[in-house]
Amino acid sequence: MVMVGLFWITEKSVYIGAEPTGHGKGVRLTADGVEALGTDQEGRWAWADVRSVGVHFAPVRPKASGWKAVSNAVDTALDVAGLVLGGIGDPPPVFEVHVETADGVTELDAYGAAPRGYTESEYDLSVTLLQRFVTGIADVSALLEWARTHVVEGTLGREEREALLRGWLEA
């Protein structure tokens, strides 16, 4: 498993936000479309039927200023510590994923996977990638293929995550 932007990527699945456990709420992306998971939310939409996927209220931390190299190293260390230690009793933040089709908008809940919030750049790149999934310019299969060929556990550095997102946007 690895977290890249808003995406929690395993060898078999891609989620917006954290991978849900048990009956936990979440949103899974597949090559075929979007799937609601968990208690009190349901639905499955083919990409051809989806007009847009919006992410609302995701925790986004402001851009760091100043010493970029130090900032990147500290961000990565804090992200790893957050994943290992969790919020020490704090529940993960919940944000909304809105799936729009011809029938209207369905609001789904997803749990945040970034204990300190997502960086602005990763959030922006992720939202752009989601829209490219909707339009067919990008394919979720590329993320799954990457996960199968790059077994990574934990958190990549911010620059690595952003480079992956940019690469998937260009593919």
Coordinates of N, CA and C in Angstrom, one line a residue:
M1 N 0.8 -1.2 0.0 CA 0.0 0.0 0.0 C 0.9 1.2 0.0
V2 N 0.4 2.2 -0.7 CA 1.1 3.5 -0.7 C 0.1 4.6 -0.9
M3 N 0.4 5.8 -0.3 CA -0.5 6.9 -0.5 C 0.2 7.9 -1.4
V4 N -0.5 8.3 -2.5 CA 0.0 9.3 -3.4 C -1.2 10.3 -3.6
G5 N -1.0 11.5 -3.1 CA -2.0 12.5 -3.2 C -3.2 12.0 -2.5
L6 N -4.4 12.2 -3.1 CA -5.7 11.7 -2.4 C -5.9 10.2 -2.5
F7 N -5.0 9.5 -3.2 CA -5.2 8.1 -3.5 C -4.4 7.2 -2.6
W8 N -5.1 6.2 -2.1 CA -4.6 5.1 -1.4 C -4.5 3.9 -2.4
I9 N -3.3 3.5 -2.7 CA -3.2 2.5 -3.8 C -2.6 1.2 -3.2
T10 N -3.3 0.1 -3.5 CA -2.9 -1.2 -3.2 C -2.6 -1.9 -4.5
E11 N -2.2 -3.2 -4.5 CA -1.9 -3.9 -5.7 C -3.2 -4.3 -6.4
K12 N -4.4 -4.2 -5.7 CA -5.7 -4.6 -6.2 C -6.7 -3.5 -6.3
S13 N -6.5 -2.4 -5.6 CA -7.5 -1.3 -5.6 C -6.9 0.1 -5.5
V14 N -7.7 1.0 -5.9 CA -7.4 2.5 -5.7 C -8.5 3.1 -5.0
Y15 N -8.2 3.8 -3.9 CA -9.3 4.5 -3.1 C -9.0 6.0 -3.1
I16 N -10.1 6.7 -3.0 CA -10.0 8.2 -2.7 C -10.0 8.2 -1.2
G17 N -8.9 8.7 -0.6 CA -8.8 8.7 0.8 C -8.3 7.3 1.3
A18 N -8.5 7.0 2.6 CA -8.0 5.8 3.1 C -8.8 4.6 2.7
E19 N -8.1 3.4 2.6 CA -8.8 2.2 2.4 C -9.7 1.9 3.6
P20 N -11.0 1.7 3.4 CA -11.9 1.4 4.5 C -11.7 0.0 5.0
T21 N -11.9 -0.1 6.3 CA -11.8 -1.5 6.9 C -13.2 -1.8 7.5
G22 N -13.5 -3.1 7.5 CA -14.8 -3.5 8.0 C -15.9 -2.9 7.2
H23 N -16.8 -2.2 7.9 CA -18.0 -1.6 7.2 C -17.7 -0.1 7.1
G24 N -16.4 0.3 7.2 CA -16.1 1.7 7.1 C -16.4 2.3 5.7
K25 N -16.7 3.6 5.7 CA -17.1 4.3 4.4 C -15.8 4.5 3.6
G26 N -16.0 4.5 2.3 CA -14.9 4.8 1.4 C -15.4 4.9 0.0
V27 N -14.5 5.2 -0.9 CA -14.8 5.3 -2.3 C -13.6 4.6 -3.1
R28 N -14.0 3.6 -3.8 CA -13.0 2.8 -4.6 C -13.2 3.2 -6.1
L29 N -12.0 3.4 -6.7 CA -11.9 3.6 -8.2 C -11.5 2.4 -8.9
T30 N -12.1 2.0 -9.9 CA -11.7 0.9 -10.7 C -11.6 1.3 -12.2
A31 N -11.1 0.4 -13.0 CA -11.0 0.7 -14.4 C -12.4 0.9 -15.0
D32 N -13.4 0.4 -14.4 CA -14.8 0.5 -14.9 C -15.5 1.7 -14.4
G33 N -15.1 2.2 -13.2 CA -15.9 3.4 -12.6 C -15.6 3.6 -11.1
V34 N -16.6 4.1 -10.5 CA -16.6 4.6 -9.1 C -17.5 3.7 -8.3
E35 N -17.1 3.3 -7.1 CA -17.9 2.4 -6.2 C -17.9 3.0 -4.8
A36 N -19.1 3.1 -4.2 CA -19.3 3.5 -2.8 C -19.1 2.3 -2.0
L37 N -18.5 2.5 -0.8 CA -18.2 1.4 0.1 C -18.7 1.8 1.5
G38 N -19.1 0.8 2.3 CA -19.4 1.0 3.7 C -20.9 1.2 4.0
T39 N -21.1 1.3 5.3 CA -22.5 1.4 5.8 C -23.1 2.8 5.4
D40 N -24.4 2.7 5.0 CA -25.2 3.9 4.7 C -24.8 4.6 3.5
Q41 N -24.0 4.0 2.6 CA -23.7 4.6 1.3 C -23.5 3.5 0.3
E42 N -24.2 3.7 -0.8 CA -24.1 2.6 -1.8 C -24.1 3.2 -3.2
G43 N -23.6 2.5 -4.2 CA -23.7 3.0 -5.5 C -22.5 2.5 -6.3
R44 N -22.7 2.4 -7.6 CA -21.6 2.0 -8.5 C -21.9 2.7 -9.8
W45 N -21.0 3.4 -10.3 CA -21.2 4.2 -11.5 C -20.1 3.9 -12.5
A46 N -20.5 3.6 -13.8 CA -19.5 3.4 -14.8 C -18.9 4.8 -15.2
W47 N -17.6 4.8 -15.6 CA -17.0 6.1 -16.0 C -17.8 6.8 -17.1
A48 N -18.4 6.0 -18.0 CA -19.2 6.6 -19.1 C -20.4 7.4 -18.6
D49 N -20.9 7.0 -17.4 CA -22.1 7.7 -16.8 C -21.7 8.8 -15.9
V50 N -20.5 9.0 -15.5 CA -20.0 10.0 -14.5 C -19.7 11.3 -15.3
R51 N -20.3 12.4 -14.8 CA -20.0 13.7 -15.4 C -18.9 14.4 -14.7
S52 N -18.8 14.1 -13.4 CA -17.7 14.7 -12.6 C -17.6 14.0 -11.3
V53 N -16.4 14.1 -10.7 CA -16.1 13.6 -9.3 C -15.4 14.8 -8.6
G54 N -16.1 15.2 -7.6 CA -15.6 16.4 -6.8 C -15.2 15.9 -5.4
V55 N -14.1 16.6 -4.9 CA -13.7 16.3 -3.5 C -13.9 17.5 -2.7
H56 N -14.6 17.4 -1.6 CA -15.0 18.6 -0.8 C -14.6 18.4 0.7
F57 N -14.0 19.4 1.3 CA -13.7 19.4 2.7 C -12.5 18.4 3.0
A58 N -11.7 18.0 2.1 CA -10.5 17.3 2.4 C -9.6 18.2 3.1
P59 N -8.9 17.6 4.1 CA -7.9 18.5 4.9 C -6.7 18.8 4.0
V60 N -6.5 20.1 3.7 CA -5.4 20.5 2.9 C -4.5 21.4 3.8
R61 N -3.3 21.1 3.8 CA -2.4 22.0 4.6 C -1.8 23.1 3.7
P62 N -1.5 24.2 4.2 CA -1.0 25.3 3.3 C 0.4 25.0 2.9
K63 N 0.8 25.6 1.8 CA 2.2 25.4 1.2 C 3.2 25.9 2.2
A64 N 4.3 25.1 2.3 CA 5.4 25.4 3.1 C 6.2 26.5 2.4
S65 N 6.8 27.4 3.2 CA 7.6 28.4 2.6 C 9.0 28.3 3.2
G66 N 9.9 28.9 2.5 CA 11.3 28.9 3.0 C 12.1 27.6 2.6
W67 N 12.8 27.1 3.4 CA 13.8 26.1 3.2 C 13.2 24.8 2.6
K68 N 13.1 24.7 1.3 CA 12.4 23.7 0.6 C 12.9 22.3 1.0
A69 N 14.2 22.1 0.9 CA 14.8 20.8 1.2 C 14.5 20.3 2.6
V70 N 14.6 21.2 3.6 CA 14.3 20.9 5.0 C 12.8 20.6 5.1
S71 N 12.0 21.5 4.4 CA 10.6 21.3 4.5 C 10.1 19.9 4.0
N72 N 10.7 19.5 2.8 CA 10.3 18.2 2.2 C 10.7 17.1 3.2
A73 N 11.9 17.1 3.7 CA 12.3 16.1 4.7 C 11.4 16.0 5.9
V74 N 11.1 17.2 6.5 CA 10.3 17.2 7.6 C 8.9 16.7 7.3
D75 N 8.3 17.2 6.2 CA 7.0 16.7 5.8 C 6.9 15.2 5.6
T76 N 7.9 14.6 5.0 CA 8.0 13.2 4.8 C 8.1 12.5 6.2
A77 N 8.9 13.0 7.0 CA 9.1 12.3 8.4 C 7.8 12.4 9.2
L78 N 7.1 13.6 9.1 CA 5.9 13.7 9.9 C 4.8 12.9 9.3
D79 N 4.8 12.7 7.9 CA 3.7 11.9 7.3 C 3.9 10.4 7.7
V80 N 5.2 9.9 7.7 CA 5.5 8.6 8.1 C 5.1 8.4 9.6
A81 N 5.5 9.3 10.4 CA 5.2 9.2 11.9 C 3.6 9.2 12.1
G82 N 2.9 10.0 11.3 CA 1.5 10.0 11.4 C 0.8 8.7 11.0
L83 N 1.4 8.1 10.0 CA 0.9 6.8 9.5 C 1.2 5.7 10.6
V84 N 2.4 5.8 11.1 CA 2.8 4.7 12.1 C 2.0 4.9 13.4
L85 N 2.0 6.2 13.9 CA 1.4 6.5 15.2 C -0.1 6.8 15.1
G86 N -0.5 7.2 13.9 CA -1.9 7.6 13.8 C -2.1 8.9 14.6
G87 N -3.3 9.3 14.8 CA -3.6 10.5 15.5 C -3.5 10.2 17.0
I88 N -3.1 9.1 17.5 CA -3.0 8.6 18.8 C -4.4 8.9 19.5
G89 N -5.4 8.2 19.0 CA -6.7 8.3 19.5 C -7.6 9.2 18.7
D90 N -7.1 10.0 17.9 CA -7.9 10.9 17.1 C -8.5 10.2 15.9
P91 N -9.8 10.3 15.6 CA -10.3 9.6 14.4 C -9.8 10.4 13.1
P92 N -9.7 9.6 12.0 CA -9.2 10.3 10.8 C -10.3 11.3 10.3
P93 N -9.8 12.3 9.6 CA -10.8 13.3 9.1 C -11.7 12.7 8.0
V94 N -12.9 13.1 8.0 CA -13.8 12.6 6.9 C -14.0 13.8 5.9
F95 N -14.0 13.4 4.7 CA -14.3 14.4 3.6 C -15.3 13.8 2.7
E96 N -15.9 14.7 1.8 CA -16.9 14.3 0.9 C -16.4 14.1 -0.5
V97 N -16.9 13.1 -1.2 CA -16.7 12.8 -2.6 C -18.0 12.9 -3.3
H98 N -18.2 13.8 -4.2 CA -19.4 14.0 -4.9 C -19.3 13.4 -6.3
V99 N -20.2 12.4 -6.6 CA -20.2 11.8 -7.9 C -21.5 12.3 -8.7
E100 N -21.2 13.0 -9.8 CA -22.3 13.6 -10.6 C -22.6 12.7 -11.8
T101 N -23.8 12.4 -12.0 CA -24.3 11.7 -13.2 C -25.5 12.4 -13.7
A102 N -26.1 11.9 -14.8 CA -27.3 12.5 -15.3 C -28.5 12.5 -14.3
D103 N -28.4 11.6 -13.3 CA -29.5 11.5 -12.3 C -29.3 12.5 -11.2
G104 N -28.1 13.2 -11.1 CA -27.9 14.1 -10.0 C -26.5 13.8 -9.4
V105 N -26.4 14.4 -8.2 CA -25.1 14.3 -7.4 C -25.3 13.4 -6.2
T106 N -24.4 12.4 -6.1 CA -24.4 11.5 -4.9 C -23.3 11.9 -4.0
E107 N -23.5 12.2 -2.7 CA -22.5 12.6 -1.8 C -22.1 11.4 -1.0
L108 N -20.8 11.1 -1.1 CA -20.2 10.0 -0.4 C -19.2 10.5 0.6
D109 N -18.9 9.7 1.7 CA -17.9 10.0 2.7 C -16.7 9.2 2.4
A110 N -15.5 9.7 2.7 CA -14.3 9.0 2.6 C -13.4 9.5 3.8
Y111 N -12.6 8.6 4.3 CA -11.7 9.0 5.4 C -10.4 9.5 4.9
G112 N -9.8 10.5 5.4 CA -8.5 11.0 5.0 C -7.4 10.1 5.4
A113 N -6.5 10.0 4.5 CA -5.3 9.1 4.8 C -4.1 9.8 5.2
A114 N -4.1 11.1 5.1 CA -3.0 12.0 5.4 C -3.2 12.6 6.8
P115 N -2.5 12.1 7.8 CA -2.8 12.5 9.2 C -2.7 14.1 9.4
R116 N -1.8 14.7 8.7 CA -1.6 16.1 8.8 C -2.3 16.9 7.7
G117 N -3.0 16.2 6.8 CA -3.7 16.9 5.7 C -2.8 16.7 4.4
Y118 N -3.5 16.9 3.3 CA -2.8 16.7 2.0 C -2.2 18.1 1.6
T119 N -1.0 18.0 0.9 CA -0.4 19.2 0.4 C -1.3 19.8 -0.7
E120 N -1.3 21.1 -0.8 CA -2.1 21.8 -1.8 C -1.8 21.3 -3.2
S121 N -0.5 21.1 -3.5 CA -0.1 20.6 -4.8 C -0.6 19.2 -5.1
E122 N -0.5 18.3 -4.1 CA -1.0 17.0 -4.3 C -2.5 16.9 -4.4
Y123 N -3.2 17.8 -3.7 CA -4.6 17.9 -3.8 C -5.0 18.3 -5.2
D124 N -4.4 19.4 -5.7 CA -4.7 19.9 -7.0 C -4.4 18.9 -8.1
L125 N -3.3 18.2 -8.0 CA -2.9 17.2 -9.0 C -3.9 16.1 -9.0
S126 N -4.3 15.7 -7.8 CA -5.2 14.5 -7.6 C -6.6 14.9 -8.2
V127 N -7.1 16.1 -7.9 CA -8.4 16.5 -8.4 C -8.4 16.5 -9.9
T128 N -7.3 17.0 -10.5 CA -7.1 17.1 -11.9 C -7.1 15.6 -12.5
L129 N -6.4 14.7 -11.8 CA -6.4 13.3 -12.3 C -7.7 12.7 -12.2
L130 N -8.5 13.0 -11.2 CA -9.9 12.4 -11.1 C -10.7 12.9 -12.3
Q131 N -10.6 14.1 -12.7 CA -11.4 14.6 -13.8 C -10.9 14.0 -15.1
R132 N -9.6 13.6 -15.2 CA -9.1 12.9 -16.4 C -9.6 11.5 -16.4
F133 N -9.8 10.9 -15.3 CA -10.5 9.6 -15.3 C -11.9 9.7 -15.8
V134 N -12.6 10.7 -15.4 CA -14.0 11.0 -15.8 C -14.0 11.1 -17.4
T135 N -13.1 11.9 -17.9 CA -13.2 12.2 -19.3 C -12.5 11.1 -20.2
G136 N -11.9 10.2 -19.5 CA -11.2 9.1 -20.3 C -9.8 9.4 -20.7
I137 N -9.3 10.5 -20.4 CA -7.9 10.9 -20.8 C -6.9 10.1 -20.0
A138 N -7.3 9.8 -18.7 CA -6.4 8.9 -17.9 C -7.2 7.7 -17.5
D139 N -6.4 6.7 -17.0 CA -7.1 5.4 -16.7 C -6.5 4.9 -15.3
V140 N -7.5 4.5 -14.4 CA -7.1 4.0 -13.1 C -6.2 2.8 -13.2
S141 N -6.2 2.1 -14.3 CA -5.4 0.9 -14.5 C -3.9 1.3 -14.4
A142 N -3.5 2.5 -14.8 CA -2.1 2.9 -14.7 C -1.6 2.9 -13.2
L143 N -2.5 3.4 -12.3 CA -2.1 3.4 -10.9 C -2.0 2.0 -10.4
L144 N -2.9 1.1 -10.8 CA -2.8 -0.3 -10.3 C -1.6 -1.0 -10.9
E145 N -1.3 -0.7 -12.2 CA -0.1 -1.3 -12.8 C 1.2 -0.8 -12.0
W146 N 1.2 0.4 -11.7 CA 2.4 1.0 -11.0 C 2.5 0.3 -9.6
A147 N 1.4 0.1 -9.0 CA 1.4 -0.6 -7.6 C 1.9 -2.0 -7.7
R148 N 1.5 -2.7 -8.8 CA 2.0 -4.1 -9.0 C 3.5 -4.2 -9.3
T149 N 4.0 -3.2 -9.9 CA 5.4 -3.3 -10.3 C 6.3 -2.5 -9.4
H150 N 5.8 -1.7 -8.5 CA 6.6 -1.0 -7.5 C 6.1 -1.2 -6.1
V151 N 6.5 -2.4 -5.6 CA 6.0 -2.7 -4.3 C 6.6 -1.7 -3.3
V152 N 5.8 -0.9 -2.7 CA 6.2 0.1 -1.8 C 5.3 0.1 -0.6
E153 N 5.9 0.1 0.6 CA 5.2 0.2 1.8 C 5.4 1.6 2.4
G154 N 4.3 2.2 2.9 CA 4.5 3.4 3.6 C 4.3 4.7 2.7
T155 N 5.1 5.7 3.0 CA 4.9 7.0 2.4 C 6.1 7.4 1.6
L156 N 5.9 7.7 0.4 CA 7.0 8.3 -0.5 C 7.2 9.7 -0.1
G157 N 8.3 10.3 -0.5 CA 8.5 11.7 -0.2 C 7.6 12.5 -1.1
R158 N 7.3 13.8 -0.7 CA 6.4 14.6 -1.4 C 6.8 14.8 -2.9
E159 N 8.0 15.0 -3.1 CA 8.4 15.2 -4.5 C 8.2 14.0 -5.4
E160 N 8.4 12.8 -4.8 CA 8.2 11.5 -5.5 C 6.7 11.4 -5.8
R161 N 5.8 11.7 -4.8 CA 4.4 11.6 -4.9 C 3.9 12.5 -6.0
E162 N 4.4 13.8 -6.0 CA 4.0 14.8 -7.0 C 4.4 14.3 -8.4
A163 N 5.6 13.8 -8.5 CA 6.2 13.3 -9.8 C 5.3 12.2 -10.3
L164 N 4.9 11.3 -9.5 CA 4.0 10.2 -9.9 C 2.7 10.8 -10.4
L165 N 2.1 11.7 -9.7 CA 0.8 12.3 -10.1 C 1.0 13.0 -11.5
R166 N 2.1 13.7 -11.6 CA 2.3 14.4 -12.9 C 2.5 13.4 -14.0
G167 N 3.2 12.3 -13.8 CA 3.4 11.3 -14.8 C 2.0 10.6 -15.2
W168 N 1.2 10.3 -14.2 CA -0.1 9.8 -14.5 C -1.0 10.8 -15.3
L169 N -0.8 12.1 -15.0 CA -1.6 13.1 -15.8 C -1.1 13.1 -17.2
E170 N 0.2 12.9 -17.5 CA 0.7 13.0 -18.8 C 0.5 11.7 -19.6
A171 N 0.3 10.6 -18.9 CA 0.2 9.3 -19.7 C -1.1 9.3 -20.5

